[in-house]
PDB file of C-alpha atoms in Angstrom:
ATOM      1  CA  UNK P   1       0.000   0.000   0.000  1.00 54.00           C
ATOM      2  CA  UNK P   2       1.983   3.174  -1.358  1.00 65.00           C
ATOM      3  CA  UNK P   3       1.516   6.649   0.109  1.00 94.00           C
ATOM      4  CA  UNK P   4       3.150   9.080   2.522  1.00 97.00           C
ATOM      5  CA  UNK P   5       2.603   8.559   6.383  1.00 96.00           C
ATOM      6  CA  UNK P   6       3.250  11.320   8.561  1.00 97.00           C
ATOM      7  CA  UNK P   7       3.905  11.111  12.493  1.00 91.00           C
ATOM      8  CA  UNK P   8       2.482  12.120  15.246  1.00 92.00           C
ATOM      9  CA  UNK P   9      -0.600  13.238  13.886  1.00 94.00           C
ATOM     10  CA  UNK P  10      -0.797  15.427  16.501  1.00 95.00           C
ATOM     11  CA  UNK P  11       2.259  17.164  18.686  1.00 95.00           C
ATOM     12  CA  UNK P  12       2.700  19.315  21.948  1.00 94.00           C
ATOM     13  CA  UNK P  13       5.681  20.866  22.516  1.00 92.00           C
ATOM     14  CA  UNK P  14       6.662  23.632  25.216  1.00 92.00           C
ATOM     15  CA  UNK P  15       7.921  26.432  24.111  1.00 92.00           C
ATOM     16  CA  UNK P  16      11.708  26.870  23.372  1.00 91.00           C
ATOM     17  CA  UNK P  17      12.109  23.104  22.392  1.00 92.00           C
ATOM     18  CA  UNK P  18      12.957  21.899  18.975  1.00 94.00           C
ATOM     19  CA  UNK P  19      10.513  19.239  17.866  1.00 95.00           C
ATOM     20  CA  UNK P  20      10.904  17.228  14.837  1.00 96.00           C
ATOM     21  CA  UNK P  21       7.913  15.893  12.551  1.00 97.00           C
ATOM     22  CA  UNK P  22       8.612  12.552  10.490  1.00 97.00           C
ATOM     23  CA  UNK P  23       8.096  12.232   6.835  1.00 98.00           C
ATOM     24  CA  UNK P  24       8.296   8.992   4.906  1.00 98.00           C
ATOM     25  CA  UNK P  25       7.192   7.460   1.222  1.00 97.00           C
ATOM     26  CA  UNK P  26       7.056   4.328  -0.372  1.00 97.00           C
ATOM     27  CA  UNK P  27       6.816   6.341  -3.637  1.00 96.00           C
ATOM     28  CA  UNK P  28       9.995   5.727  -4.845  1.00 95.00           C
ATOM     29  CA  UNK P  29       9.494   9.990  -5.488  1.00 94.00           C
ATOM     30  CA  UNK P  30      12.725  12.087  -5.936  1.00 93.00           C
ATOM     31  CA  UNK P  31      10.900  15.034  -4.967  1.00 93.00           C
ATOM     32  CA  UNK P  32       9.982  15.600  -1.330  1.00 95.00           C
ATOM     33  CA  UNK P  33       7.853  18.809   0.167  1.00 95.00           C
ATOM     34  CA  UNK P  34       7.274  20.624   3.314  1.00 97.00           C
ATOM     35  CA  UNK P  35       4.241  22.783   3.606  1.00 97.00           C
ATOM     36  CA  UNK P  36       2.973  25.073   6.702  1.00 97.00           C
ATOM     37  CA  UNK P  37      -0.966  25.787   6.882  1.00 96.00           C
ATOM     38  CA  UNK P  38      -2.534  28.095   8.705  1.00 94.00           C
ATOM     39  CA  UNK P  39      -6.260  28.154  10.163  1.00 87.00           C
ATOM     40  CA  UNK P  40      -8.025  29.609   6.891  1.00 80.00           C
ATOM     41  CA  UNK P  41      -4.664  29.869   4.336  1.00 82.00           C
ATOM     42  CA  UNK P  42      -3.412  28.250   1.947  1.00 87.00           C
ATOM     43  CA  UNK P  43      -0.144  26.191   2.275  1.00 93.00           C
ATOM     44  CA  UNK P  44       3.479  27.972   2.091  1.00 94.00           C
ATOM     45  CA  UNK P  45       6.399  25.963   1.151  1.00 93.00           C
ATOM     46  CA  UNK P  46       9.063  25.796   3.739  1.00 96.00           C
ATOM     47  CA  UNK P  47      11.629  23.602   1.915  1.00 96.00           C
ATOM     48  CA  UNK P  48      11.851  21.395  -0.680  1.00 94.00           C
ATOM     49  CA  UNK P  49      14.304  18.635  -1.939  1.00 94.00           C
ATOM     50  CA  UNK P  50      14.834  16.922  -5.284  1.00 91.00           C
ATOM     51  CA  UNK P  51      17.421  14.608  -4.303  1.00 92.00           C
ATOM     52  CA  UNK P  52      19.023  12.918  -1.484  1.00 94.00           C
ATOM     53  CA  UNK P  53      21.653  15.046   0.549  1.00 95.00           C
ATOM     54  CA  UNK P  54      20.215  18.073  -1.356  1.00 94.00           C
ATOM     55  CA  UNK P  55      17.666  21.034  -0.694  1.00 95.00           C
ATOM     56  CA  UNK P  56      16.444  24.166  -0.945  1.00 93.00           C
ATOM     57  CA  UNK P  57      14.510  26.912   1.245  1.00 94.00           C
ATOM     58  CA  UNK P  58      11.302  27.836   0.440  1.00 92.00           C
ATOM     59  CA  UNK P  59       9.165  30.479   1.309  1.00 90.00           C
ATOM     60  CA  UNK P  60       9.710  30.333   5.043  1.00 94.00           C
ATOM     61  CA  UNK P  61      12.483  28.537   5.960  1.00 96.00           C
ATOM     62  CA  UNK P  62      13.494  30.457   8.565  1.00 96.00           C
ATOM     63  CA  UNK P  63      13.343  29.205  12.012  1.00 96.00           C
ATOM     64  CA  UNK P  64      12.796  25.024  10.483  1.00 98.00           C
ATOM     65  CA  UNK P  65      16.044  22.795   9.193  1.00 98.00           C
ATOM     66  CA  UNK P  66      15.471  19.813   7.186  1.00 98.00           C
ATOM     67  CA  UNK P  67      17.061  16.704   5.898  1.00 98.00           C
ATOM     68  CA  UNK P  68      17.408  13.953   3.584  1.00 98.00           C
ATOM     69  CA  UNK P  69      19.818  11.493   4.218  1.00 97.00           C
ATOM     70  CA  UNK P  70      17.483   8.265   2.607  1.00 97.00           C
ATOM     71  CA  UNK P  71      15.301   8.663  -0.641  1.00 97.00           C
ATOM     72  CA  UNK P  72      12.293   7.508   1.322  1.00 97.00           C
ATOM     73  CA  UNK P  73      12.419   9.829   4.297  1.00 98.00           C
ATOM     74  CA  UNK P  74      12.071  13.865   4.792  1.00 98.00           C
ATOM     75  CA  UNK P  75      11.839  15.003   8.320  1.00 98.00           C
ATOM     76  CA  UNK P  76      11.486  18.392   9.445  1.00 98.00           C
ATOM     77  CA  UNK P  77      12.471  20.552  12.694  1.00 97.00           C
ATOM     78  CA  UNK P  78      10.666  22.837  13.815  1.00 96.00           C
ATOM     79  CA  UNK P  79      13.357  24.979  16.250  1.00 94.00           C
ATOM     80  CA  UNK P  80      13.569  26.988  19.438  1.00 91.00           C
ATOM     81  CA  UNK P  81      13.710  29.972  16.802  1.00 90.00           C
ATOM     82  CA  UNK P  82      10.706  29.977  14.559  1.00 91.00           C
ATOM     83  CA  UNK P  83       8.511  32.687  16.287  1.00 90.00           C
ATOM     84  CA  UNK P  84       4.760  31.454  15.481  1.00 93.00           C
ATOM     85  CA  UNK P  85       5.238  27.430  15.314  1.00 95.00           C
ATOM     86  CA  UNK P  86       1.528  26.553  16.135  1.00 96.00           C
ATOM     87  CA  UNK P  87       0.266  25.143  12.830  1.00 96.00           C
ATOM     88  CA  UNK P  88      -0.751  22.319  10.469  1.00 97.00           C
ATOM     89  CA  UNK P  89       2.385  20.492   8.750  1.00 98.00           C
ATOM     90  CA  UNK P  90       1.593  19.171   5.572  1.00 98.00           C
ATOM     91  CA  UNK P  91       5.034  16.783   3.751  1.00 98.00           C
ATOM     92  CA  UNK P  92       4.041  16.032  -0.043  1.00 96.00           C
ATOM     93  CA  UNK P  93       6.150  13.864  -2.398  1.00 95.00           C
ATOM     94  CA  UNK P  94       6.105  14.092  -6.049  1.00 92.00           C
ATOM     95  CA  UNK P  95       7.991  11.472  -9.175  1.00 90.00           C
ATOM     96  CA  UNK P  96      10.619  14.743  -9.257  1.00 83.00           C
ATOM     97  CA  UNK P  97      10.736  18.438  -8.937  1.00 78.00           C
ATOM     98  CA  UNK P  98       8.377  20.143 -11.308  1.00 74.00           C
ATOM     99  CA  UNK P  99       5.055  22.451 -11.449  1.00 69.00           C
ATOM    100  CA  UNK P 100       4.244  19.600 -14.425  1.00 76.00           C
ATOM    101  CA  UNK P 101       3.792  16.960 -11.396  1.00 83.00           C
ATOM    102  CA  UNK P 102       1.490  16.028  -9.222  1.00 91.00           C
ATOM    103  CA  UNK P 103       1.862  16.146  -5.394  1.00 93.00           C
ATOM    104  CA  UNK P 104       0.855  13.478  -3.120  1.00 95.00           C
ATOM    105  CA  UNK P 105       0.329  14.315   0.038  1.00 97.00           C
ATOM    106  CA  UNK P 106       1.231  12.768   4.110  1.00 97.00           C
ATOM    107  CA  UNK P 107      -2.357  12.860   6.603  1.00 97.00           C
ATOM    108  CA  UNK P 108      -0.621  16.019   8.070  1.00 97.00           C
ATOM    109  CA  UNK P 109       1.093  16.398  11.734  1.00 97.00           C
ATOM    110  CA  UNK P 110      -0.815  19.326  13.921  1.00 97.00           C
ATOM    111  CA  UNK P 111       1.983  20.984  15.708  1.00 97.00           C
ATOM    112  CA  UNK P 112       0.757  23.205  19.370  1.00 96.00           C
ATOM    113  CA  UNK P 113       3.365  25.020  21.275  1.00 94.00           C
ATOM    114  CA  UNK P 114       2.441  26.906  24.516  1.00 92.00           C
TER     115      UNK P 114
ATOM    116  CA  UNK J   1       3.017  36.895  -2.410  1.00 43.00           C
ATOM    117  CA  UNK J   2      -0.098  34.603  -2.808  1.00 49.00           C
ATOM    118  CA  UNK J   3      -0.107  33.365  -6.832  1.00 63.00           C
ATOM    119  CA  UNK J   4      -3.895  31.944  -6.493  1.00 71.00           C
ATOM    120  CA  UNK J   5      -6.658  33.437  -4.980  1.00 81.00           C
ATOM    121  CA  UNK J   6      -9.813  31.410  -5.231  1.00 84.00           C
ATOM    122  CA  UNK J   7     -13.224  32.664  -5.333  1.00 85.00           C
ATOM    123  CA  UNK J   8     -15.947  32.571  -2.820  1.00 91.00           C
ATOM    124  CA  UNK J   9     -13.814  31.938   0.195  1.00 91.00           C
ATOM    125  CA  UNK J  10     -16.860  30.002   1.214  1.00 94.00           C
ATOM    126  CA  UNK J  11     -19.904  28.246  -0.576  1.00 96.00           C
ATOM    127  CA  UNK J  12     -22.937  26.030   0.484  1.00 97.00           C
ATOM    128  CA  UNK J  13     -25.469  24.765  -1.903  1.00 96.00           C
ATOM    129  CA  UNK J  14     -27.510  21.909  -1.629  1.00 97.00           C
ATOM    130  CA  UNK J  15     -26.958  18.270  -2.150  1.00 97.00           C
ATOM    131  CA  UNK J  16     -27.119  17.143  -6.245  1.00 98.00           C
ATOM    132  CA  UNK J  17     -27.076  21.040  -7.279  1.00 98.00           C
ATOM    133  CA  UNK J  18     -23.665  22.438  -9.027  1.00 98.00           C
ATOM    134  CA  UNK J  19     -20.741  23.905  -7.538  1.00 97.00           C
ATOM    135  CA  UNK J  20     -18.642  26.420  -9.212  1.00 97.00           C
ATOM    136  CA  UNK J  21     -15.171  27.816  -7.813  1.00 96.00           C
ATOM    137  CA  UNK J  22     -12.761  30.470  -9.402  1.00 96.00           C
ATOM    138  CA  UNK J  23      -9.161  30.441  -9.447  1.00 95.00           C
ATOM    139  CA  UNK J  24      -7.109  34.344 -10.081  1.00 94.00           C
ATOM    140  CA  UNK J  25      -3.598  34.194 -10.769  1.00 91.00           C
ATOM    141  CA  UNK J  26      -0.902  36.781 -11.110  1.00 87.00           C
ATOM    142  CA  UNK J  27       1.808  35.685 -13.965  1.00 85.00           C
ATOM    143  CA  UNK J  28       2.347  33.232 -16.461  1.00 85.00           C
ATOM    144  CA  UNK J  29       1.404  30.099 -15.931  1.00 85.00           C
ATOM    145  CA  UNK J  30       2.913  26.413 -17.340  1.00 85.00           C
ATOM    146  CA  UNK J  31       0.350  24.683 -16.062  1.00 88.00           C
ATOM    147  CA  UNK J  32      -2.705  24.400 -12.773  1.00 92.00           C
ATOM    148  CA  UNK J  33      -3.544  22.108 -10.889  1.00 94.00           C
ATOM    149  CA  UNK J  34      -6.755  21.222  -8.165  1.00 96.00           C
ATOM    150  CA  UNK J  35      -6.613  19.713  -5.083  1.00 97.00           C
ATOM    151  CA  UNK J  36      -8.821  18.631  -2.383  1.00 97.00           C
ATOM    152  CA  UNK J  37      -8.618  18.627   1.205  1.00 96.00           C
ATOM    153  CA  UNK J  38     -10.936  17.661   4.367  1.00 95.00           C
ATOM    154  CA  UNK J  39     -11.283  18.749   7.210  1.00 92.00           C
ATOM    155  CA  UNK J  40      -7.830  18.124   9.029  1.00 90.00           C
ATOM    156  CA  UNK J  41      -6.378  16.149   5.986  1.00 93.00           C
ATOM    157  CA  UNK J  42      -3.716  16.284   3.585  1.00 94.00           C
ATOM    158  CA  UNK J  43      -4.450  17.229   0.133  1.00 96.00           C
ATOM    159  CA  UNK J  44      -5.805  15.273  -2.967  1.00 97.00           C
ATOM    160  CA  UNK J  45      -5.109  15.901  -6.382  1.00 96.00           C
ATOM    161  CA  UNK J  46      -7.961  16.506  -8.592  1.00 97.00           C
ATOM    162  CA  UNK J  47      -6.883  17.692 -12.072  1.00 96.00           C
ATOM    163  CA  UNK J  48      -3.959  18.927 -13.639  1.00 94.00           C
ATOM    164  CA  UNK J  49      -4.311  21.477 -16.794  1.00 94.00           C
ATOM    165  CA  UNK J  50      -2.224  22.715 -18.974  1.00 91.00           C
ATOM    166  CA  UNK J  51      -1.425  26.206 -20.454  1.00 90.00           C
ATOM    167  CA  UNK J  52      -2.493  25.518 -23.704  1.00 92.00           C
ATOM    168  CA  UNK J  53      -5.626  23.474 -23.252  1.00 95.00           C
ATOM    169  CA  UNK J  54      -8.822  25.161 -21.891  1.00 97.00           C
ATOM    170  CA  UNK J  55     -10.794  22.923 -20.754  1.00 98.00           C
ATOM    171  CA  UNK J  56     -10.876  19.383 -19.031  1.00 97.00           C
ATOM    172  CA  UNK J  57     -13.227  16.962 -17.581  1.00 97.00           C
ATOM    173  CA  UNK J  58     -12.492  14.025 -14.932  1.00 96.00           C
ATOM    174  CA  UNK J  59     -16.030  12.274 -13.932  1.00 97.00           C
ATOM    175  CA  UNK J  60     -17.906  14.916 -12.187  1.00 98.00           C
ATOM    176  CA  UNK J  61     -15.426  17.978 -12.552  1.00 98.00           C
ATOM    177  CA  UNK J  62     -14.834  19.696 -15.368  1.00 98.00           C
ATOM    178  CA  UNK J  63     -12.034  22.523 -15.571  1.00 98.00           C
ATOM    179  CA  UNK J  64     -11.161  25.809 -17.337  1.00 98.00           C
ATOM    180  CA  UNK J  65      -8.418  27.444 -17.670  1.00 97.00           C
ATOM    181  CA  UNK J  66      -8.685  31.062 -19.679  1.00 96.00           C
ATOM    182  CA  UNK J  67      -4.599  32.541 -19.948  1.00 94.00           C
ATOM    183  CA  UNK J  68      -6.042  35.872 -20.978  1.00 94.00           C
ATOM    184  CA  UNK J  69      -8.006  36.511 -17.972  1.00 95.00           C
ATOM    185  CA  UNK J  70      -5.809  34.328 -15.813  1.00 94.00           C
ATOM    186  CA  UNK J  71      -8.476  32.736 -14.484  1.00 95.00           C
ATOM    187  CA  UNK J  72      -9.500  29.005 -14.163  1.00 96.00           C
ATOM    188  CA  UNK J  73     -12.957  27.855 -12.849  1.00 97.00           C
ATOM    189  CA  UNK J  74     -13.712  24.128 -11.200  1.00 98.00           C
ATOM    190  CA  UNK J  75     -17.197  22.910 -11.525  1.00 98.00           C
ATOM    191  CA  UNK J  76     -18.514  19.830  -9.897  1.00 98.00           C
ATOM    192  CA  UNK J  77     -21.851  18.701 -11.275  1.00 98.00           C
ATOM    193  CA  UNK J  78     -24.440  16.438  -8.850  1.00 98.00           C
ATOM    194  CA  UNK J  79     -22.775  17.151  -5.373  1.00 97.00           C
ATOM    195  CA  UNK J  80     -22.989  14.955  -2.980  1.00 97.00           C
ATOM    196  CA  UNK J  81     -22.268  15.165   1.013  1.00 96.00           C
ATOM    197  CA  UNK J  82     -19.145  13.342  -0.010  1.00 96.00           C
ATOM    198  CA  UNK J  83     -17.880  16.647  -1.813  1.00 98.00           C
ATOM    199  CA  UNK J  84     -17.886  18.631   1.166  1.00 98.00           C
ATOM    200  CA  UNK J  85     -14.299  19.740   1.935  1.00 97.00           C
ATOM    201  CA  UNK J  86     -11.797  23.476   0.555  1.00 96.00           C
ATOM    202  CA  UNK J  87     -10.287  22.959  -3.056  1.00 97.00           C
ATOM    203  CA  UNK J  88      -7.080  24.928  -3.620  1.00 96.00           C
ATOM    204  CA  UNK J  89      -5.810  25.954  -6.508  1.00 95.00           C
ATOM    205  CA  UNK J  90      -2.148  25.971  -7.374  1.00 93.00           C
ATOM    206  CA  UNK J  91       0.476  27.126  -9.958  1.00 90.00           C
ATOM    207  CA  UNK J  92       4.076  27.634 -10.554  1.00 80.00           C
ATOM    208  CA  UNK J  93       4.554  30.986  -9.537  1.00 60.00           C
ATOM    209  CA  UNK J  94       6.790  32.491 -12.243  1.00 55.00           C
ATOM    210  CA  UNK J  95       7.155  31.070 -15.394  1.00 51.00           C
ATOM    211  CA  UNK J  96       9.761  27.877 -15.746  1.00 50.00           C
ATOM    212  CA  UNK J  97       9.702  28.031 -11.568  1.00 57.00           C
ATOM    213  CA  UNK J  98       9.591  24.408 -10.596  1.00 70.00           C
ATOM    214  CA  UNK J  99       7.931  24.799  -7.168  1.00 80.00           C
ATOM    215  CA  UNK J 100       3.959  25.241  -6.880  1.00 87.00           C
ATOM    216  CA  UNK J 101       2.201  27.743  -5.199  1.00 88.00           C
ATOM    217  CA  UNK J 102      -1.045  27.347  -3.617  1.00 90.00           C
ATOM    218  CA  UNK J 103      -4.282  29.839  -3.216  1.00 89.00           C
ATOM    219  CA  UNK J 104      -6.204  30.390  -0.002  1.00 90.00           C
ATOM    220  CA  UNK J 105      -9.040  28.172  -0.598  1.00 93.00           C
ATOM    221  CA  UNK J 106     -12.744  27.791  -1.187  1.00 95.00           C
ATOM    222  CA  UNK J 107     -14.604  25.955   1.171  1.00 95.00           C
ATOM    223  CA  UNK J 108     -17.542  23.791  -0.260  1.00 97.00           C
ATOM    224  CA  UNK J 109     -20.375  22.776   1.919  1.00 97.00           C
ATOM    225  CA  UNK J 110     -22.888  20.336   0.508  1.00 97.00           C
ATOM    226  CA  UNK J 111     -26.289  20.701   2.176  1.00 96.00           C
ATOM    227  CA  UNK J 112     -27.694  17.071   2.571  1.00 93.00           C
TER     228      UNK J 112
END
């Protein structure tokens, strides 16, 4: 059964500790996605990779790190210094990096810092 | 900057009745694309279309894409309960840019 599983689903952190959300596919994608929603927004791209050991910032990188040390898995940090962490985390996959592909998309990990 | 903007943020309309949703963008586009998402969910992918084709049909959704006005539209015919969820649009947000970005949403209630 292919797809993306994300985990926890949901996570509660205090504030001033790095937590880290997990990512994996059974794909076999080269492209890998992190996304930040919002109550009522769209999603923003936080980074992005095409390859193993390789990628890029996106939109709002600042205050996550990321890496991707396997093909298969993509986790993300949120850290002690990105200001407003509260918020839906969405990791997407897609066959390689492209507007021309489609993204499939992990259930989503709900992130709450007090 | 937002690429997308879709159009109502918000729509309810009654079970087997027709739902229509707009999609504005800003530049040149190679392609758009529709997703899905409920309530708490990650996203689906609907429909994929392409600069130079203006219109497309999948089951119950047919698309539009119109590069003059830079607008697409996504109508679903016969709604069901099932239906109920926001659809995003998304695009690459400059021309030959290789990420996609993503409108705000419409949110579609069916009415059973």
């Amino acid at each position: 059964d292919g797809g993306i599983t994300q985990s926890p689903k949901y996570l509660f952190r205090k504030e001033g500790q790095n937590v880290t959300l997990s990512c994996e596919q059974n794909l076999n994608h080269d492209a890998m996605y992190w996304y930040r929603q919002d109550p009522g927004q769209g999603l923003r791209l936080i980074y992005y990779s095409q390859i193993v050991n390789d990628f890029q910032k996106g939109d709002i990188a600042e205050g996550y790190s990321v890496s991707r040390e396997k093909k298969e898995s993509f986790p993300l940090t949120v850290t002690s210094a990105q200001k407003n962490p509260t918020a839906f985390y969405l990791c997407a996959s897609s066959i390689d990096l492209g507007y021309k592909n489609e993204q499939y998309f992990g259930p989503g990990t709900r992130l709450t810092v007090t | 900057s937002q690429q997308g903007e879709e159009d109502p943020q918000a729509l309810s309309i009654q079970e087997g009745e027709n739902a229509t949703m707009n999609c504005s963008y800003k530049t040149s586009i190679n392609n758009l694309q529709w997703y899905r998402q409920n309530s708490g969910r990650g996203l689906v992918h609907l429909i994929l279309i392409r600069s130079n084709e203006r219109e497309k049909h999948s089951g119950r959704l047919r698309v539009t894409l119109d590069t003059s006005k830079k607008s697409s539209s996504l109508l679903i015919t016969a709604s069901r309960a099932a239906d109920t969820a926001s659809y995003f649009c998304a695009t690459d947000a400059d021309f030959g840019n290789e990420k996609l970005t993503f409108g705000t949403g419409t949110r579609l209630t069916i009415i059973p």
